[in-house]
Amino acid sequence: MAFTMSGRPLYWRLLVFTILAFLISLSTASLGDMLPDFKECVTVSRFLERRHLKQELDHKQLTVDTRSRYARLKIATVERHIYVRIGSFLRTLSIFILRANPDLDCCLQALHLRLLLWDCPAECDYTCQHIITDRRVNRDPPMLDPVVQFHGKWPFYRTLGMQETFSVIFSFMNLLAHHHGMSRVRESIPPSYPLRRFYLAFGYFGLASWVFSMVFHTRDLPLTEKLDYYGAGASVMYGLYLSVVRIFRLDQTRPRYKPTLLRYWTFICTGLYIGHASYLSFWSWNYTYNMAANVAVGIVQNCLWTWFSISRYRKYMKSWTAWPGMIVAWIIVAMSLELLDFPPWYGLIDAHSLWHLGTVVPTAWWYLFLVRDAQDDIAGERLKA
């Protein structure tokens, strides 16, 4: 059995490795942002963007009013300022880069890109990331680490405007796992069972978190990032809430103090989450704090479920009673994939997307345990009656 005393050191090693993975990922700076070539490319592309806007305005100047004359004068002033700053060399360089990279005209965007809020500056930044990355990859002699991160992310290739295609796909697979699991709960557990509503609530939190994950990985914006973090935080916090409710059976009405304990526990978890979200929103959007908070909450619930699994298996010697501990171990191994923070394969699949893939099976497995546990509990109550 995996939960012997000799197996515990392995469990804690995996736990420590997982924490280190997140700390390493948070402390690594984005080298790509500092590259002179990248800065120069962005400057040139934005110069071309302004030139494109001026040409578009001149084209529409057949019937002009006072407002459009002012706009044209304003753009012309900006352009003169750019000419003074970057000089004739940069203008020559911009023509050379435009000929070598026709896609650098950042304002020529398809409709689906505009719908996903890919504006000119974002398009310029994306294009320059891949221009610089391609140059570094094809350099002779080759570089030791040709692919670097920009703005804390690897340079992914878009698919239909989606920034991290496989993270979106794997997030959707997790969404389906929750949806299918909730259907199992509804079909297999009677409405009268007191824990049923807690299990369904767990599913709704999971659905919300994976929807926000899909949105964020489709388009990384300040709003989508916040939704992803808030959704993930709520899902993790509810996981802790559910673990205490199930393990200590706070759903029961006897003894009399249990409903009171449930109310207090609900108040504590709600207050902790509100405080967490408020700190991020109004005090400091701190990535290190956010990750540390989620890891701490996750560790507590993982330890609770592991202890619950060991004690139940020793008592009943049924294989399914060990499932929670096995699921916890699986998730820890999947999270440790973050240690393998490698450049995306073919510009599409990275370690973070594989971590999302690694949570699909344990999510489906978890609902199987909830149903099996509920059915066993109901059968036991019938025998007592």
Coordinates of N, CA and C in Angstrom, one line a residue, residues 186 188-197:
R186 N -25.7 14.0 -9.4 CA -27.1 14.2 -9.5 C -27.8 12.9 -9.7
S188 N -26.7 9.7 -9.1 CA -26.3 8.6 -8.2 C -26.6 8.9 -6.7
I189 N -26.7 10.2 -6.4 CA -26.9 10.5 -5.0 C -28.2 11.2 -4.8
P190 N -29.1 10.7 -3.9 CA -30.4 11.2 -3.8 C -30.4 12.6 -3.2
P191 N -31.4 13.5 -3.6 CA -31.4 14.9 -3.1 C -31.5 15.0 -1.6
S192 N -32.0 13.9 -0.9 CA -32.1 14.0 0.6 C -30.7 13.8 1.3
Y193 N -29.7 13.3 0.6 CA -28.4 13.1 1.2 C -27.8 14.5 1.5
P194 N -27.4 14.8 2.8 CA -27.0 16.1 3.2 C -25.8 16.6 2.5
L195 N -24.9 15.8 2.1 CA -23.6 16.2 1.5 C -23.8 16.5 0.0
R196 N -24.9 16.2 -0.6 CA -25.1 16.3 -2.0 C -24.9 17.8 -2.5
R197 N -25.5 18.7 -1.7 CA -25.4 20.1 -2.1 C -24.0 20.6 -2.0

